[in-house]
mmCIF file with all atom_site columns, C-alpha atoms in Angstrom:
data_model
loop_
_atom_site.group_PDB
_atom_site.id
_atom_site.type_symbol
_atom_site.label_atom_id
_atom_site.label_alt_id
_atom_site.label_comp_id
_atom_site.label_asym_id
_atom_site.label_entity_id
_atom_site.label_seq_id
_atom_site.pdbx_PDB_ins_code
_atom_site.Cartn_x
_atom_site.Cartn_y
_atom_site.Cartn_z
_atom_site.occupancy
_atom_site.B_iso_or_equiv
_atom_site.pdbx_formal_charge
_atom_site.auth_seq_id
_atom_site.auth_comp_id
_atom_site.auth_asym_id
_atom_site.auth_atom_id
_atom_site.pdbx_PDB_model_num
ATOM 1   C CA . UNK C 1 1   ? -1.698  -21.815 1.639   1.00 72.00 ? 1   UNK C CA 1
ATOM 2   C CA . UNK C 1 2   ? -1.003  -19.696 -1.669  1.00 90.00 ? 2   UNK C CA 1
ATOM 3   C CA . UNK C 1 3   ? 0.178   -16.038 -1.049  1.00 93.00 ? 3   UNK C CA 1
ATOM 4   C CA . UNK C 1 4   ? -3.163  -14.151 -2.111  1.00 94.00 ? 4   UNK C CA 1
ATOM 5   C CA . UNK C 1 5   ? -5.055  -16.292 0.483   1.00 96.00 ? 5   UNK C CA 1
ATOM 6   C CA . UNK C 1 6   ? -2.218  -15.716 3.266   1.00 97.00 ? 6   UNK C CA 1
ATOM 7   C CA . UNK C 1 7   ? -2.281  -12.007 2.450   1.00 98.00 ? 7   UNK C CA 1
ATOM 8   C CA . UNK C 1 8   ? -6.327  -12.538 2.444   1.00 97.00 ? 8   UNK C CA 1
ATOM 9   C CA . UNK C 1 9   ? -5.925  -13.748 5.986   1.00 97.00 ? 9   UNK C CA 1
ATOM 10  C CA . UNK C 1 10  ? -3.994  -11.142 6.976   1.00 97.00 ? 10  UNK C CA 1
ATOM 11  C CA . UNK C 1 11  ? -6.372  -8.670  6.283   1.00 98.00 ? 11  UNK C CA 1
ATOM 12  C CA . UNK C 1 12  ? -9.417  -10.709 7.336   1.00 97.00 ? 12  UNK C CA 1
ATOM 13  C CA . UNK C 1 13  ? -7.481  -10.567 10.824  1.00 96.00 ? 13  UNK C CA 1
ATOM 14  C CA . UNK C 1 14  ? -7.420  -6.909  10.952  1.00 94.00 ? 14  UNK C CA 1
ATOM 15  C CA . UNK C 1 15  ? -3.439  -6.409  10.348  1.00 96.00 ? 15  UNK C CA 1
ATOM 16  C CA . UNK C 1 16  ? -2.077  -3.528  8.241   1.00 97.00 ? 16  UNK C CA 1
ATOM 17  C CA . UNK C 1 17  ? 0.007   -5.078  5.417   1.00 98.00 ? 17  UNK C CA 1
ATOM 18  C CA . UNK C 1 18  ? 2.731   -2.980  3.366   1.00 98.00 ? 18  UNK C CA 1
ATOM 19  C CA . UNK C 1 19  ? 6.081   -2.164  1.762   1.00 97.00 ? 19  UNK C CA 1
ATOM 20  C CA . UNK C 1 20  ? 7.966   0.739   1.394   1.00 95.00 ? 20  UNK C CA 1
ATOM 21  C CA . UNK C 1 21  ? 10.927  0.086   -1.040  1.00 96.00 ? 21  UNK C CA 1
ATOM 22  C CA . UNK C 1 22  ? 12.712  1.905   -4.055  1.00 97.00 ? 22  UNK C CA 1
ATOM 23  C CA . UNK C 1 23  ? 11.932  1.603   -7.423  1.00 96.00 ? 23  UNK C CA 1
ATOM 24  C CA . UNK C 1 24  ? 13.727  2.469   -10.314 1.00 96.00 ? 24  UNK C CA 1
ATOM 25  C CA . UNK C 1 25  ? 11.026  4.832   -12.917 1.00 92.00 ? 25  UNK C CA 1
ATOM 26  C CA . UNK C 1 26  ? 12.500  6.564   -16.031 1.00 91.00 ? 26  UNK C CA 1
ATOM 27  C CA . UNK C 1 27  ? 15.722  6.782   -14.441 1.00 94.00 ? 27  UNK C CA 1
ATOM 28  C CA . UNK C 1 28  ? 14.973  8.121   -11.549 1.00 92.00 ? 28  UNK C CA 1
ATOM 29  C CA . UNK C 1 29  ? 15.117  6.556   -7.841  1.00 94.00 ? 29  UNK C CA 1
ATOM 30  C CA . UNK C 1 30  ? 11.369  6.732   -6.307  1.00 93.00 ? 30  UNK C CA 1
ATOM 31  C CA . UNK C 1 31  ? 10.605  5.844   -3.291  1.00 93.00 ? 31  UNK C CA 1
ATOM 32  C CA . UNK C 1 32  ? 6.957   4.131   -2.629  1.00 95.00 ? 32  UNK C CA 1
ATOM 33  C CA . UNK C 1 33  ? 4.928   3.228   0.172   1.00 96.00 ? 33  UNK C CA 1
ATOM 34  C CA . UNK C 1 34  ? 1.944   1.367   0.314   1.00 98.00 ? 34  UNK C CA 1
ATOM 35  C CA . UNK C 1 35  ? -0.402  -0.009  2.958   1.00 98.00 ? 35  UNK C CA 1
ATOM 36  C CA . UNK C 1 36  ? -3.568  -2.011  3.589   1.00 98.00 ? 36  UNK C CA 1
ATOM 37  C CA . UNK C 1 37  ? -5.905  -2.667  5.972   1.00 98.00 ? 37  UNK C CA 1
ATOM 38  C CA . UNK C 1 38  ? -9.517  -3.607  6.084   1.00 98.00 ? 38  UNK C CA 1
ATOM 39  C CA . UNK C 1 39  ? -11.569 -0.987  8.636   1.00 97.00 ? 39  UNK C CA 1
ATOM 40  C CA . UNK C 1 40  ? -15.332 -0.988  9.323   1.00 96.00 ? 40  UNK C CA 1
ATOM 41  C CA . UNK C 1 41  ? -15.646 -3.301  6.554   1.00 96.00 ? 41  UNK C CA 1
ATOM 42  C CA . UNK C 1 42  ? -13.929 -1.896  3.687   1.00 97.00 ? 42  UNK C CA 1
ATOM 43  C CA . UNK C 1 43  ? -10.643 -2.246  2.280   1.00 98.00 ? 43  UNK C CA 1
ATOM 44  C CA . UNK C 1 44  ? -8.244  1.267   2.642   1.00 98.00 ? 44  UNK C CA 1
ATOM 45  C CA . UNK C 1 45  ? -5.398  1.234   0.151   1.00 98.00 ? 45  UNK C CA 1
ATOM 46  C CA . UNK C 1 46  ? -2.705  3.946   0.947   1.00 98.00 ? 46  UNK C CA 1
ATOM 47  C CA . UNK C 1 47  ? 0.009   4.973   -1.518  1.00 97.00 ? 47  UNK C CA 1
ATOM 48  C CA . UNK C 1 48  ? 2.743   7.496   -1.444  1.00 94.00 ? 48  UNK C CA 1
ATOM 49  C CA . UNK C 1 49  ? 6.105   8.374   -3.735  1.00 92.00 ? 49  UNK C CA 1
ATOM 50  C CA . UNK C 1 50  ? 8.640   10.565  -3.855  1.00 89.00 ? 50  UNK C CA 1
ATOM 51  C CA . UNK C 1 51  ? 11.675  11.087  -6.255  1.00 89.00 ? 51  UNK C CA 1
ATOM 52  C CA . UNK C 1 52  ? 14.963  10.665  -4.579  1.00 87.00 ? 52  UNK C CA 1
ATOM 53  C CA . UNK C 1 53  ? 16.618  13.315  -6.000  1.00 86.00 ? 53  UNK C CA 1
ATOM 54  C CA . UNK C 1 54  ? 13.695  16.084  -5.471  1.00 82.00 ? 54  UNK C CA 1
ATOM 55  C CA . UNK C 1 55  ? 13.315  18.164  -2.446  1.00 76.00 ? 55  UNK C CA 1
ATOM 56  C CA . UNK C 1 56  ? 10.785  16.498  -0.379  1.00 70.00 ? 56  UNK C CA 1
ATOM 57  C CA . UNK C 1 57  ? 7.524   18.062  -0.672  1.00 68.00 ? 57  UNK C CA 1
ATOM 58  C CA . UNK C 1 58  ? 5.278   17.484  2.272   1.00 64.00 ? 58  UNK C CA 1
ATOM 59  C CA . UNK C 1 59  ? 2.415   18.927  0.605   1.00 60.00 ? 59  UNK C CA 1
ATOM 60  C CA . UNK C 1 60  ? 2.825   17.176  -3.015  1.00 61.00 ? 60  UNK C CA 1
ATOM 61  C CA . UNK C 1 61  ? -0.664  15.045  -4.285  1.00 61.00 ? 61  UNK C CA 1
ATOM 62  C CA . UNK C 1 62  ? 1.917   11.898  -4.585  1.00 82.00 ? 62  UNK C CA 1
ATOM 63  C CA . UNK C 1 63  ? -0.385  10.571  -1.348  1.00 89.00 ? 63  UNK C CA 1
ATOM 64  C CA . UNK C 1 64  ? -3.516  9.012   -1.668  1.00 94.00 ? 64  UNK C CA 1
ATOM 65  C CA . UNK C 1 65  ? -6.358  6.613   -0.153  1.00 96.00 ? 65  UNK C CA 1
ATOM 66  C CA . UNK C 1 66  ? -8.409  4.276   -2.072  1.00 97.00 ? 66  UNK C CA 1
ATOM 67  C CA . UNK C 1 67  ? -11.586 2.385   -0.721  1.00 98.00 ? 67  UNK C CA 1
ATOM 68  C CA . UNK C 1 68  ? -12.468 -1.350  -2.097  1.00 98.00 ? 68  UNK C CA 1
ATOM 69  C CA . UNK C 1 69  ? -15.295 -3.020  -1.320  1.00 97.00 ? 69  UNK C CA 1
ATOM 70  C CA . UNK C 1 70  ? -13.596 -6.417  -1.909  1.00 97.00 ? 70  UNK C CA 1
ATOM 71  C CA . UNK C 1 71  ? -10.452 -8.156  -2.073  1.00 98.00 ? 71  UNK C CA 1
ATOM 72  C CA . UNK C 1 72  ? -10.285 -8.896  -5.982  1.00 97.00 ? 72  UNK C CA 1
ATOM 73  C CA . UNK C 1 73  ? -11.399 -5.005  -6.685  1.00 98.00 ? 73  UNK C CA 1
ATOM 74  C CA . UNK C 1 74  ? -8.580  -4.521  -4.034  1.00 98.00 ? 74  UNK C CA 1
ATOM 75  C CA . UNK C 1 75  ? -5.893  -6.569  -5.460  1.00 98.00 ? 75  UNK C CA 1
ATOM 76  C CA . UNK C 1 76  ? -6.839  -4.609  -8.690  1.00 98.00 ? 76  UNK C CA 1
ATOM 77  C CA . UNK C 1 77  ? -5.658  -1.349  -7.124  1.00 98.00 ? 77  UNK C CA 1
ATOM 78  C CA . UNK C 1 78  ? -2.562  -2.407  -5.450  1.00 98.00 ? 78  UNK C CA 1
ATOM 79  C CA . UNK C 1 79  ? -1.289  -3.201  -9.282  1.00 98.00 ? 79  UNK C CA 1
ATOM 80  C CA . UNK C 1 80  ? -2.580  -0.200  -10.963 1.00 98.00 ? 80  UNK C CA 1
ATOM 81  C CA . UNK C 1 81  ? -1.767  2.258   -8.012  1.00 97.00 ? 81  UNK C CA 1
ATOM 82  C CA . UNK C 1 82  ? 1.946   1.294   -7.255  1.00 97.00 ? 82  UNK C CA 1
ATOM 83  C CA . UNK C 1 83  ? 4.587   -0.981  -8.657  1.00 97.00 ? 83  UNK C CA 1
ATOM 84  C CA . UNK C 1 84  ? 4.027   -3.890  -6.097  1.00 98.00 ? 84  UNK C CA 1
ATOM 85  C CA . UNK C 1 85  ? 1.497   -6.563  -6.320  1.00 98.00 ? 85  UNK C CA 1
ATOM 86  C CA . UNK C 1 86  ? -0.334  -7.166  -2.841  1.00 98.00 ? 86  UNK C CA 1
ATOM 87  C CA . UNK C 1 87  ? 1.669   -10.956 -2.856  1.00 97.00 ? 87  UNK C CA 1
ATOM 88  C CA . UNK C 1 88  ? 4.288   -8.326  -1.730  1.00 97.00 ? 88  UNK C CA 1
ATOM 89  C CA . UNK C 1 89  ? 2.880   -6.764  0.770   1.00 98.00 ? 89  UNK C CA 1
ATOM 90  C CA . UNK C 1 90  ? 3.266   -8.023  4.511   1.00 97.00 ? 90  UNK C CA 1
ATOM 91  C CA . UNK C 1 91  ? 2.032   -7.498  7.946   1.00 96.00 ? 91  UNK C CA 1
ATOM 92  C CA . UNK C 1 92  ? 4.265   -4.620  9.610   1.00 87.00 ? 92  UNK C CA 1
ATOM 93  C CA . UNK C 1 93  ? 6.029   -4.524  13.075  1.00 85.00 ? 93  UNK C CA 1
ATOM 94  C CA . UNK C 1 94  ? 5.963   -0.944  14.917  1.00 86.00 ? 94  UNK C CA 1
ATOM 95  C CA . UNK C 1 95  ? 5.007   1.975   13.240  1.00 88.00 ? 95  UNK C CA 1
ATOM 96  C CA . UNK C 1 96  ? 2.333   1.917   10.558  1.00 93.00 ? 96  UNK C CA 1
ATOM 97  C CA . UNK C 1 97  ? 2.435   3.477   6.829   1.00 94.00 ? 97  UNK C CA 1
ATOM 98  C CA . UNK C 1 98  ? -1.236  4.884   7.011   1.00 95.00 ? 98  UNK C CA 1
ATOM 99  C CA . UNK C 1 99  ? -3.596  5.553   9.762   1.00 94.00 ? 99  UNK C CA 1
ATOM 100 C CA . UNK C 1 100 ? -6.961  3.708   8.471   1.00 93.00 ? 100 UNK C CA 1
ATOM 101 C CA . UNK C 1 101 ? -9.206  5.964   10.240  1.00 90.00 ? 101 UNK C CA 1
ATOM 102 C CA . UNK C 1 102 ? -8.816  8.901   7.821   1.00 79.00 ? 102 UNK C CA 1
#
């Protein structure tokens, strides 16, 4: 099974998939995190960042939900929203990046 249809699967199953990892942008540390799940139907991309070396500001726009209506438009997003590709992205154990309902 190639890693698009695995991550397909995933998603298909109902699991939240994700990564929250540094990245390295115009010389500056920046933390990202970035979850998916399919709910009622429709894909919910999360993304958030923060700089490293910034004060942490809880009430900065860096944090935002997308809606896809399919898994290529989807797949799409994850590249042009955040740094990762969704081959990345994995199932999570414990605690969640995004709550889906919202």
């Amino acid at each position: 099974m190639d890693s698009l249809t695995r991550v397909e699967t995933w998603l298909e199953a109902g699991k939240q998939i994700g990564k929250s990892a540094p990245v390295k942008e115009n010389g500056n540390i920046v933390w990202w995190s970035v979850g998916v799940q399919k709910w009622q139907g429709i894909y919910k991309l999360y993304t958030d960042s923060f700089i490293e070396s910034k004060p942490l500001d809880y009430d900065s726009d860096s944090e935002e939900i997308v809606e896809a209506a399919d898994f290529e438009t989807l797949s799409n997003l994850v590249s042009s929203k955040s740094p990762f590709k969704i081959e990345e992205l994995a199932p999570l154990k414990g605690q969640k990046i995004f709550n889906p309902r919202f």
